[in-house]
CSV table of C-alpha atoms in Angstrom, one decimal:
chain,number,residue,atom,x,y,z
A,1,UNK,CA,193.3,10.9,160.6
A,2,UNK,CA,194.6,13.2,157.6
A,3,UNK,CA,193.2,16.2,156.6
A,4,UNK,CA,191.1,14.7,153.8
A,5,UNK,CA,189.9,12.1,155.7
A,6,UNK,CA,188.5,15.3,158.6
A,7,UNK,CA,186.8,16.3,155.3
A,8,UNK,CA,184.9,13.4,154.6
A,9,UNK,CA,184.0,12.7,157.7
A,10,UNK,CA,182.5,16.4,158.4
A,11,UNK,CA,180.7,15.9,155.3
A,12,UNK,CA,179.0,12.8,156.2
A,13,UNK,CA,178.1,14.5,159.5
A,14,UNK,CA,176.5,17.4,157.6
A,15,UNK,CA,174.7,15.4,155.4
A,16,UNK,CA,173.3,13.0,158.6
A,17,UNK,CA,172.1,16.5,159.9
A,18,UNK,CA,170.5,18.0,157.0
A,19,UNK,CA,168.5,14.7,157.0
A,20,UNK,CA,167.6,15.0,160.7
A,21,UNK,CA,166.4,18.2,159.7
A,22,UNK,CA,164.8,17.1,156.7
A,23,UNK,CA,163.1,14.3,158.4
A,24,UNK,CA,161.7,16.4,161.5
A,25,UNK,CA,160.4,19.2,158.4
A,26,UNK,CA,158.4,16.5,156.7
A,27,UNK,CA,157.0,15.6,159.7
A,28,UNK,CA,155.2,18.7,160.5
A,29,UNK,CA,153.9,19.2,157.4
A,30,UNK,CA,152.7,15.3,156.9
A,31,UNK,CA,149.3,14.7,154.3
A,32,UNK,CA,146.2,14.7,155.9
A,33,UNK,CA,143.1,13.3,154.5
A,34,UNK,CA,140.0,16.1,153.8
A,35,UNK,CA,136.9,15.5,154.1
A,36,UNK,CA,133.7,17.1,154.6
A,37,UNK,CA,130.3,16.4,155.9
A,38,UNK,CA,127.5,15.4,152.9
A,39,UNK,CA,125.0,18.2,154.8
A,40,UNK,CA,127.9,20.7,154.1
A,41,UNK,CA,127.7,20.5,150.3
A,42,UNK,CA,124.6,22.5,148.6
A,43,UNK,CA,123.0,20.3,145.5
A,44,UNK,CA,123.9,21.5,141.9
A,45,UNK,CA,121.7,20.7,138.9
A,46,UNK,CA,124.1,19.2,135.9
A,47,UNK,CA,125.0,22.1,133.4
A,48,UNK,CA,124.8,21.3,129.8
A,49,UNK,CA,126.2,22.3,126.4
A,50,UNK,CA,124.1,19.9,124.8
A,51,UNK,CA,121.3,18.9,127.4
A,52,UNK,CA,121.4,15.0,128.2
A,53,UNK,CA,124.6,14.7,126.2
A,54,UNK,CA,127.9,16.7,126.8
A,55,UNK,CA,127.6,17.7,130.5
A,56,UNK,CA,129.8,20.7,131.5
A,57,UNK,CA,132.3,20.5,133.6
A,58,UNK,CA,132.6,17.2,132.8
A,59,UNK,CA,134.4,14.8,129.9
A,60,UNK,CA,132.7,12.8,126.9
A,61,UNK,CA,133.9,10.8,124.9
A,62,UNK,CA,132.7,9.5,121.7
A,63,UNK,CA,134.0,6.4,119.9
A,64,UNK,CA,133.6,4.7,116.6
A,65,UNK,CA,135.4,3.0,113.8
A,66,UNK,CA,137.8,5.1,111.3
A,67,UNK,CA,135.8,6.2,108.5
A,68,UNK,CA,132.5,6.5,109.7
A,69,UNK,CA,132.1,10.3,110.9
A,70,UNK,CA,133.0,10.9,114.4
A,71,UNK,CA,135.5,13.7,113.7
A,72,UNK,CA,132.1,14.8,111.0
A,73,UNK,CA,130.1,14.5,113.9
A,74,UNK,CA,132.3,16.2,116.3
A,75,UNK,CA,132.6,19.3,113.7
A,76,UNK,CA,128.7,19.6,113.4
A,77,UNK,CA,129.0,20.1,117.6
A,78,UNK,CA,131.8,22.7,117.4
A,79,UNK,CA,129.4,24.7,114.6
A,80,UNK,CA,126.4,23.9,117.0
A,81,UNK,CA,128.3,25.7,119.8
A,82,UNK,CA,129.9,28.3,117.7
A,83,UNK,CA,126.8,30.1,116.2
A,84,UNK,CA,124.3,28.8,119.0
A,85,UNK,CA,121.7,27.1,116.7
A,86,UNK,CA,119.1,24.6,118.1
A,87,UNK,CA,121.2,20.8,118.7
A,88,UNK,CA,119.1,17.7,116.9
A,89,UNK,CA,115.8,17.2,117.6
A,90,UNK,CA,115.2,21.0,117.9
A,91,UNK,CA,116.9,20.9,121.4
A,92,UNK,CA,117.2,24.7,122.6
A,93,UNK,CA,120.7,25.9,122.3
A,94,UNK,CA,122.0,27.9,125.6
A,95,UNK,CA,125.5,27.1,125.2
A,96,UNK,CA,126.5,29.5,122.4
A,97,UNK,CA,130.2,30.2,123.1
A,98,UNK,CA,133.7,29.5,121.4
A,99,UNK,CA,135.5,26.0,120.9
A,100,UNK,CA,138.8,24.7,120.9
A,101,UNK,CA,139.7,22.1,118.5
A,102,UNK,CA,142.9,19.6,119.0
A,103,UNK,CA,142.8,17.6,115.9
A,104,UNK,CA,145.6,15.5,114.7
A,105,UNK,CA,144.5,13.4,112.1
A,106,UNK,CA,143.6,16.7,109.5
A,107,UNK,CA,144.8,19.1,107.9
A,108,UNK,CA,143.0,22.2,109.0
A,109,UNK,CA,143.7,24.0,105.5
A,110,UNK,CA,142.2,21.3,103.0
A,111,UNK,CA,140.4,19.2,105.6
A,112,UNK,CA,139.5,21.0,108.9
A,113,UNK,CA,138.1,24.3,107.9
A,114,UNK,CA,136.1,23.8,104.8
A,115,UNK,CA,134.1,21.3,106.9
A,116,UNK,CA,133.2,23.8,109.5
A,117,UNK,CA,132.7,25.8,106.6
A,118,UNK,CA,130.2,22.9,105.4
A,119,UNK,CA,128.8,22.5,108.8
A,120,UNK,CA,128.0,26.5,109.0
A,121,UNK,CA,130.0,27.3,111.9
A,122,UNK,CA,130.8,31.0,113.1
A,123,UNK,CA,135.0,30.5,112.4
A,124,UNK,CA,135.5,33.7,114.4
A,125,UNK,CA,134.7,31.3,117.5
A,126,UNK,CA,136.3,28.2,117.2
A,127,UNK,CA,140.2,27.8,118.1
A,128,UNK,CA,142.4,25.4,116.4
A,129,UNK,CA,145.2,24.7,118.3
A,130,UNK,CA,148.4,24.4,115.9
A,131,UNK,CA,151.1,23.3,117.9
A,132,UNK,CA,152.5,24.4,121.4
A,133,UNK,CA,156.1,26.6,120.8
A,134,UNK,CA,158.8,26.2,123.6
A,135,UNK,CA,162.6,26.9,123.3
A,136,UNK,CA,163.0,23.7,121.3
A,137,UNK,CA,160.9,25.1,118.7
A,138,UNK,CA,157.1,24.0,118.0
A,139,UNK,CA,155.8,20.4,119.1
A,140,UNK,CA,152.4,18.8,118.9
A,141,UNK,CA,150.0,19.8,122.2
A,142,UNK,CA,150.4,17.5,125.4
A,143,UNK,CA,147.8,16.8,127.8
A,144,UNK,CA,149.9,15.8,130.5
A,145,UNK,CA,151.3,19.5,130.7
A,146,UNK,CA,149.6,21.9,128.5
A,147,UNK,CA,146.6,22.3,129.7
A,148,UNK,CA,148.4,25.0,132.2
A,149,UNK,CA,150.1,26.6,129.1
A,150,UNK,CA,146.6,26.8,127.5
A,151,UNK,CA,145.1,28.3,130.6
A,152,UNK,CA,147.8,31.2,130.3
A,153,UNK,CA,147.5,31.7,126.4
A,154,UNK,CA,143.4,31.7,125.6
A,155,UNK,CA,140.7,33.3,127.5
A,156,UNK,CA,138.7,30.8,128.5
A,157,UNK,CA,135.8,32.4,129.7
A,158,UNK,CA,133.8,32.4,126.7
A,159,UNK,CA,134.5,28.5,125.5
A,160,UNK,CA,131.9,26.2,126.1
A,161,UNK,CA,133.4,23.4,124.5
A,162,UNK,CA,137.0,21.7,123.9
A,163,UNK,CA,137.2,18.7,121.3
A,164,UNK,CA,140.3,16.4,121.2
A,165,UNK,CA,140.4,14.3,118.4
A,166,UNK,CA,142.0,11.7,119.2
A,167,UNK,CA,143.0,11.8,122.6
A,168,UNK,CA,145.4,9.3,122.1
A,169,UNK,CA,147.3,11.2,120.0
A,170,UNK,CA,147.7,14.0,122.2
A,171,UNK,CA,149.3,11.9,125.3
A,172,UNK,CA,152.9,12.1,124.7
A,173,UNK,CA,154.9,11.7,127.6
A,174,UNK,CA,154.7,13.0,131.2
A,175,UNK,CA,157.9,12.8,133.3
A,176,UNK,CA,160.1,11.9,130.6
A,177,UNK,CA,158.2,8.5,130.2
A,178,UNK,CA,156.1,7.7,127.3
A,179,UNK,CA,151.9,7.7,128.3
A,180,UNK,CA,150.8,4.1,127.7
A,181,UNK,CA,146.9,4.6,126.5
A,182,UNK,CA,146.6,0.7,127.4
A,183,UNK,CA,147.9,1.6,131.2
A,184,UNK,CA,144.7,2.1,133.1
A,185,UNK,CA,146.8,4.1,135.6
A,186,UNK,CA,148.5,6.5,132.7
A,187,UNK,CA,145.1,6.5,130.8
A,188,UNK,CA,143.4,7.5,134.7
A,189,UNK,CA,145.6,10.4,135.7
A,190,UNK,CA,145.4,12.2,132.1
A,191,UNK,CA,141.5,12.1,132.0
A,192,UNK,CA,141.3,12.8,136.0
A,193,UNK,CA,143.3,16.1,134.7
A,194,UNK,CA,141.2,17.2,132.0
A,195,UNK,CA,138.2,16.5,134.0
A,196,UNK,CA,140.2,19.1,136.7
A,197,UNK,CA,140.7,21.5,134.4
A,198,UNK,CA,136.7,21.2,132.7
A,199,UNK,CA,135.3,21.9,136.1
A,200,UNK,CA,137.9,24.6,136.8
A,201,UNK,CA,136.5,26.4,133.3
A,202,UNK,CA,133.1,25.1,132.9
A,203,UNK,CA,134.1,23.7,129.6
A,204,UNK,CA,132.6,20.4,128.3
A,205,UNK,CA,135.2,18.1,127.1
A,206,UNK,CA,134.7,15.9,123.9
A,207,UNK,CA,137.5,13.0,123.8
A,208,UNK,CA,137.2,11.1,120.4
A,209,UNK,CA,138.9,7.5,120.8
A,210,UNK,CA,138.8,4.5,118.2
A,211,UNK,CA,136.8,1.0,118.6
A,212,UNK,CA,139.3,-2.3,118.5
A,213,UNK,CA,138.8,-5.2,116.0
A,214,UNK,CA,136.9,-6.9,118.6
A,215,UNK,CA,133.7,-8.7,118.5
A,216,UNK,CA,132.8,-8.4,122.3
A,217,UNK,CA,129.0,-9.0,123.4
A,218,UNK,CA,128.7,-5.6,124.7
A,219,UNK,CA,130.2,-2.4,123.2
A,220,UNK,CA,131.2,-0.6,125.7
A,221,UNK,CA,134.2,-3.1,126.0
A,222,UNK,CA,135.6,-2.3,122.6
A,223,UNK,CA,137.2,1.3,123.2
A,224,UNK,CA,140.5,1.2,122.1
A,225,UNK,CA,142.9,0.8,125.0
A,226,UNK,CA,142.7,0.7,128.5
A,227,UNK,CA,139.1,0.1,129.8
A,228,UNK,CA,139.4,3.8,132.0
A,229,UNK,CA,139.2,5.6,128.3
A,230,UNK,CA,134.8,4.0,129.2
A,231,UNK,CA,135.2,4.1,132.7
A,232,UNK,CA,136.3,7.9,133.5
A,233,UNK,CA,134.6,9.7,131.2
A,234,UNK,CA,130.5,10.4,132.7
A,235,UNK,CA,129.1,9.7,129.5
A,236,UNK,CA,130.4,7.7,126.1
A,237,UNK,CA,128.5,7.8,122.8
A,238,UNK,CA,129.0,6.0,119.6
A,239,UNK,CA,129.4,6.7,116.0
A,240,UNK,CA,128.5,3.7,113.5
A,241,UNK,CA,126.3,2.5,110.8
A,242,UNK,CA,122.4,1.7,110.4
A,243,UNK,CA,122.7,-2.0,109.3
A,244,UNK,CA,120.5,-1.9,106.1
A,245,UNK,CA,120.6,1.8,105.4
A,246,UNK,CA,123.3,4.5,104.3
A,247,UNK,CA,122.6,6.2,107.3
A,248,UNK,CA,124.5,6.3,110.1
A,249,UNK,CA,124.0,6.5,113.8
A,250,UNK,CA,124.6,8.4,117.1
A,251,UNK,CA,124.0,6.3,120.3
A,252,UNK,CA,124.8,6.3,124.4
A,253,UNK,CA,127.2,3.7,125.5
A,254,UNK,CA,126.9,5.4,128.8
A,255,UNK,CA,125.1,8.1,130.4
A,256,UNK,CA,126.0,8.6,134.1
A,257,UNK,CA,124.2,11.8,134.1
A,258,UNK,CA,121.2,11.1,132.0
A,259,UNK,CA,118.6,8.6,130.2
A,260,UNK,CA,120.8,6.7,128.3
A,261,UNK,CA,118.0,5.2,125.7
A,262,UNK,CA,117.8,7.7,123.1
A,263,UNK,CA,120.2,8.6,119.8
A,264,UNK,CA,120.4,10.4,116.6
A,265,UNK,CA,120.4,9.2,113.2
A,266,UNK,CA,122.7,11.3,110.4
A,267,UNK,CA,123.9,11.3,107.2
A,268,UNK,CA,127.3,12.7,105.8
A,269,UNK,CA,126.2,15.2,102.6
A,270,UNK,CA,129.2,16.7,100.3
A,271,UNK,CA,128.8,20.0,99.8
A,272,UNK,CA,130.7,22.7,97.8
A,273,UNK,CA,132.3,25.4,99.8
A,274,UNK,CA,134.3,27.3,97.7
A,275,UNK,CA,136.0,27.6,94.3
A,276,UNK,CA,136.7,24.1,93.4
A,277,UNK,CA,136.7,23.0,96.9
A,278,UNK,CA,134.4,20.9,98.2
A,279,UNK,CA,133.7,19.0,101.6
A,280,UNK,CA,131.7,17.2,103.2
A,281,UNK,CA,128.4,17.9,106.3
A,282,UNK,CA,126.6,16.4,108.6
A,283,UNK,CA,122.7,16.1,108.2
A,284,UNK,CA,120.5,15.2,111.4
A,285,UNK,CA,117.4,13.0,111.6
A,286,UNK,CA,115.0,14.8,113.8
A,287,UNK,CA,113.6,11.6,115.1
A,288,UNK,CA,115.4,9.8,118.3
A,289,UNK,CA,116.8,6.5,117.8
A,290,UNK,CA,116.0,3.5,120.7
A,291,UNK,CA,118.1,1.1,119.3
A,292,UNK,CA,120.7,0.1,121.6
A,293,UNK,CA,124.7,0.4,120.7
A,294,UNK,CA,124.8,-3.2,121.5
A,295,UNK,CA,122.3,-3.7,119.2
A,296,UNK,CA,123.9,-2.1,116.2
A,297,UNK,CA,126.7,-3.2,116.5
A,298,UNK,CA,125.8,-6.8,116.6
A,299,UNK,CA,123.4,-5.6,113.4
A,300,UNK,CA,126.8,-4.1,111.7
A,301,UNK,CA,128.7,-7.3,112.7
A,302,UNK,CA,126.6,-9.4,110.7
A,303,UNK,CA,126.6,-7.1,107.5
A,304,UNK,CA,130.2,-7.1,107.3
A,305,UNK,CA,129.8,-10.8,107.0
A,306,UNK,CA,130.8,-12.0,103.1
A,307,UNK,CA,127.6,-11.0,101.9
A,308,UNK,CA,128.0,-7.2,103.1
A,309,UNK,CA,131.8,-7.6,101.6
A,310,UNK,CA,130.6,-8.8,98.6
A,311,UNK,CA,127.9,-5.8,98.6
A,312,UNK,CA,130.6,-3.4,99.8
A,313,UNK,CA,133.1,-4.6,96.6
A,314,UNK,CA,130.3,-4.3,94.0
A,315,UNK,CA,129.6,-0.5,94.6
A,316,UNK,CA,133.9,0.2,94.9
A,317,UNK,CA,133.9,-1.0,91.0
A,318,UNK,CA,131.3,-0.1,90.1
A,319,UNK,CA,132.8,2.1,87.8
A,320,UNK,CA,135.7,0.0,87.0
A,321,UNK,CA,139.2,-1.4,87.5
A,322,UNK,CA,140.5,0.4,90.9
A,323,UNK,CA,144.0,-0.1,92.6
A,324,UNK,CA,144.1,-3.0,95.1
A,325,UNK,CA,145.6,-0.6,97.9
A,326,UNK,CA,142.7,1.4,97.6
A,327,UNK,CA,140.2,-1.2,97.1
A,328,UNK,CA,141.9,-2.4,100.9
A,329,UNK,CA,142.0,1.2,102.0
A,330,UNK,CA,138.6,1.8,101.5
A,331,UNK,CA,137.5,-1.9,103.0
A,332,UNK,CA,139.6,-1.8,106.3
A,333,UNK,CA,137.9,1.7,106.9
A,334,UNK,CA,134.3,0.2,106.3
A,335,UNK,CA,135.4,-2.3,108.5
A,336,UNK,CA,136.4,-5.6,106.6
A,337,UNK,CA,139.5,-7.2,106.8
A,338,UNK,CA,141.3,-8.5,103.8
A,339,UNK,CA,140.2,-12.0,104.5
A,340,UNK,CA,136.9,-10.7,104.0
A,341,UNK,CA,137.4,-8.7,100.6
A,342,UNK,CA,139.3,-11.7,98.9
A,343,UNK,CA,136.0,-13.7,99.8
A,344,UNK,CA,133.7,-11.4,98.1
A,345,UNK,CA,136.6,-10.9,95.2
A,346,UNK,CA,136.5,-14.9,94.7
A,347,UNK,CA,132.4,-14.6,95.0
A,348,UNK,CA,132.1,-11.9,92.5
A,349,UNK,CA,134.6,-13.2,89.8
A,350,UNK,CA,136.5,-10.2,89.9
A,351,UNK,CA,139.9,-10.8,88.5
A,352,UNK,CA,143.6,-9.1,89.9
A,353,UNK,CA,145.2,-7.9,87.3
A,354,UNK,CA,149.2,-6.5,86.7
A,355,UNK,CA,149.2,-2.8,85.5
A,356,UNK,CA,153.3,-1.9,84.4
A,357,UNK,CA,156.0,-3.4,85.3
A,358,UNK,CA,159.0,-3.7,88.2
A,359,UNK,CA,158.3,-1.5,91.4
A,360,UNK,CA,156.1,0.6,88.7
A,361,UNK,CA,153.9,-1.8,88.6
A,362,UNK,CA,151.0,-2.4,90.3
A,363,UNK,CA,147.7,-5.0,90.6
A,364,UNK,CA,144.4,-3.7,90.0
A,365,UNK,CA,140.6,-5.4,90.4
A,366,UNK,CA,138.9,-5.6,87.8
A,367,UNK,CA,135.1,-6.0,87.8
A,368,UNK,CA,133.8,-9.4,86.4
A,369,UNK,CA,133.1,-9.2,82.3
A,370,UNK,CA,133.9,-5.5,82.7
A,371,UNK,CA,137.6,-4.9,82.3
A,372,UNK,CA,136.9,-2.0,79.8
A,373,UNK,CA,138.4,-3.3,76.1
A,374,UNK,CA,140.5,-0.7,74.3
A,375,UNK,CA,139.1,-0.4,70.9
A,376,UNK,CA,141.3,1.5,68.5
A,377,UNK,CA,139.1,2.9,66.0
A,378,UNK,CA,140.8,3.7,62.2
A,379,UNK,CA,139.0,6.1,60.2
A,380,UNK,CA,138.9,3.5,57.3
A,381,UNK,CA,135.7,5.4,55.4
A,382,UNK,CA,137.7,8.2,54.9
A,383,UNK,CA,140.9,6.5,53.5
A,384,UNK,CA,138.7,4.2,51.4
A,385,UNK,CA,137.5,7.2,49.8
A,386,UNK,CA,140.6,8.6,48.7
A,387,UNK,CA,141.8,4.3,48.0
A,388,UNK,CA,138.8,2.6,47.6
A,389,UNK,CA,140.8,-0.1,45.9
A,390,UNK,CA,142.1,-0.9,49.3
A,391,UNK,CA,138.8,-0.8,51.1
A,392,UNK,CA,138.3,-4.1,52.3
A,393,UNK,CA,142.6,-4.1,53.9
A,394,UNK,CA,141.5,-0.9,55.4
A,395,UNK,CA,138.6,-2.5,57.0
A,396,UNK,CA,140.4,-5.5,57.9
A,397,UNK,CA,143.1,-3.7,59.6
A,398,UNK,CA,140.5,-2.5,62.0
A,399,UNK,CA,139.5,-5.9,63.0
A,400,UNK,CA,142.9,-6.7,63.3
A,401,UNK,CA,143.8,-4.0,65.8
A,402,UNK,CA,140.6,-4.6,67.6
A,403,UNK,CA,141.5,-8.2,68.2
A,404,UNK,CA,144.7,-7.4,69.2
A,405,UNK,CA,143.8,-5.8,72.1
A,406,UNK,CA,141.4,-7.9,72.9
A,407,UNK,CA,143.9,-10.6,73.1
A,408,UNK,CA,146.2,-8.6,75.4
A,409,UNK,CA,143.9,-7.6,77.6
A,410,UNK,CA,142.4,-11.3,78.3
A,411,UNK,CA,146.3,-12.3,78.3
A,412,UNK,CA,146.5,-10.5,81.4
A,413,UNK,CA,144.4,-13.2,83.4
A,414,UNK,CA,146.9,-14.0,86.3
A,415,UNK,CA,145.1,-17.8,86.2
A,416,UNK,CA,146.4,-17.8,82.2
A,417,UNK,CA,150.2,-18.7,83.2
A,418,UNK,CA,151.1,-17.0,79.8
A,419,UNK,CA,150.6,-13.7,78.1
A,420,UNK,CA,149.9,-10.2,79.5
A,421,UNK,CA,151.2,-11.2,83.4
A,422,UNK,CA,153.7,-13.7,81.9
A,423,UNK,CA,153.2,-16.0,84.7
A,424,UNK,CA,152.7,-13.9,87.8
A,425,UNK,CA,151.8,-14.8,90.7
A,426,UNK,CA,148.6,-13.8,92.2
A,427,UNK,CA,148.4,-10.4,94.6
A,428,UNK,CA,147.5,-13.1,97.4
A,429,UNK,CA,150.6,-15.0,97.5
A,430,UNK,CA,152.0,-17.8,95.2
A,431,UNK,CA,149.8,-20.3,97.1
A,432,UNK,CA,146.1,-19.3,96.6
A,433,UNK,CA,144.6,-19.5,92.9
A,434,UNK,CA,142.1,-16.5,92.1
A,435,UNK,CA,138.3,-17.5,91.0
């Protein structure tokens, strides 16, 4: 055996040791399973920051549609907390404390604070958290392991509540691997960690997720992801509308904790709160709602039929022409799909029509019999008084310029094959014909 072959095999024989004595360590120190006597453990009454709704201690969540006020609603809560003034209904407040506030979907400048400005909060008590700055430079907040760093950097004694909105968007990744929010195991150990760190501070967590595009018979089963984003949380409420009314509605999915048969109607109210800045508030109805989430939803379900897209299209241009990416914008966030608002557009009459041309062009609706017609209006009284020999060619050229446009704008009729469009094909595709 040469030397470097001695080497080796000493090495082996080391690392066969260190194992041993690795092995025989693990032993003594193998995981037990605690447990403890029910008699041993002294009953606690639930704390609340809002009584029979956000538990402390404990995580929330509240879930809704895009578009429809749950980040509004979630604001009205953080002002609630932040200046300690009765909660709907005329609930007594005893939770008066600070809030964080982990939002990622606004801006806090043009978005974030003038609503809590609009909602009345006391700003000197509620946190927004920016970003979180390591030696890579800043990055967005991550639940899998900053709620330490967050520990070390805020005094947490004085908050009551923390709102993340949404959690999804605060997940990130964990271990180098990305947090799947439609992995009930991922989804399970990030809310099993906030609810650690809730009880550890006595904070109430609020953890806003989205609805899907499902029809489900029950609503509970429509959260956004993996089923644990319902099943972890001890109580879930919902954001959407009042079928019927402009109101909109507040209601228990699930209440582990509490009744779970009474909600809150509200209305969203702009407000101006500052020089040329304005924003917008939540109002509260005073009387409970007993309609069930189920309930409205089905009731919202069948609005957003064709004949609540055809209502829903009618007050968008109401005022006139308006872009077709808004027009779909503004549908997909009152819930209709396109399918749906090229229905009510085929019901209504209301006509596509080209604006520009090449990639600076773009298709607009246009309401039926009211695409507004230029008139071009020539001060022929005044010329014919310093002419009046031409009087009648001054008048005339009014009517001609009149009818001119007229003519273009009807040109523009993507059904036409000629004029304004010059043969365009529809917005919808070359194979459907517009009504």
């Amino acid at each position: 055996m040469n030397a470097m072959e001695k080497k080796t095999s000493k090495a082996r024989k080391d690392v066969a040791a260190h194992g041993r004595k690795g092995g025989a360590q693990r032993r003594r120190y193998h995981a037990r399973v605690l447990t403890v006597r029910a008699s041993e453990i002294v009953p606690e009454p639930v704390r609340w920051v809002w009584p029979g709704i956000i538990a402390r201690a404990k995580v929330t969540g509240l879930v809704g549609h895009p578009g429809l006020g749950k980040s509004q609603v979630a604001t009205d809560l953080a002002a609630t907390v932040s200046t300690g003034r009765p909660w709907p209904g005329g609930v007594a407040n005893d939770s008066a404390g600070e809030v964080i506030v982990l939002s990622a979907e606004d801006d806090a400048a043009d978005t974030g604070v003038p609503r809590l400005i609009a909602a009345g909060a006391d700003r000197t008590r509620v946190n927004l958290v920016m970003a979180v700055e390591d030696r890579c430079g800043e990055r967005r907040f991550n639940l899998a392991h900053d709620l330490d760093r967050l520990e070390k950097d805020l005094d947490l004694r004085c908050v009551n509540l923390l709102v993340i909105d949404p959690t999804s968007a605060y997940l990130n990744v964990k271990n180098g691997k990305a947090v799947d929010r439609n992995n009930a195991g991922d989804v399970r150990t990030v809310l099993d960690r906030l609810g650690t760190f809730a009880a550890r501070h006595d904070i109430g967590v609020l953890a806003i997720s989205h609805l899907n595009k499902g029809s489900g018979a029950r609503a509970i089963t429509r959260i956004m992801g993996s089923q644990e984003w319902a099943a972890a949380p001890r109580a879930v409420f919902l954001v959407t509308e009042e079928a019927g009314t402009e109101r909109r509605l507040f209601l228990p999915l699930k209440n582990n904790l509490a009744p779970d048969r009474i909600g809150y109607a509200f209305e969203i109210e702009n407000k101006l709160v500052g020089d040329g800045i304005r924003s917008s508030a939540v109002v509260w109805s005073n009387d409970p709602v007993t309609i069930s989430a189920d309930e409205a939803l089905a009731a919202t379900a069948k609005k957003k039929g064709s004949s609540g897209a055809v209502e829903f299209l009618e007050e968008v241009l109401a005022e006139g022409p308006m872009d077709q990416s808004e027009v779909v914008r503004l549908g997909k966030e009152a819930g209709f799909t396109e399918k749906n608002l090229r229905s009510a557009r085929e019901n209504l009459g209301v006509k596509p029509r080209k604006e520009g041309f090449g990639a600076n062009g773009k298709w607009v609706w246009v309401p039926p019999g009211g695409a507004t017609v230029l008139k071009l209006v020539v001060n022929n009284k005044a010329k014919a008084e310093t002419d009046p020999g031409n009087k009648d060619d001054h008048e005339t050229g009014e009517n001609v310029v009149t009818a001119a446009v007229e003519m273009i704008d009807q040109s523009a009729d993507p059904e036409s094959g000629s004029g304004g469009t010059n043969g365009m094909m529809s917005p919808d595709g070359p194979s459907e014909r517009t009504s």
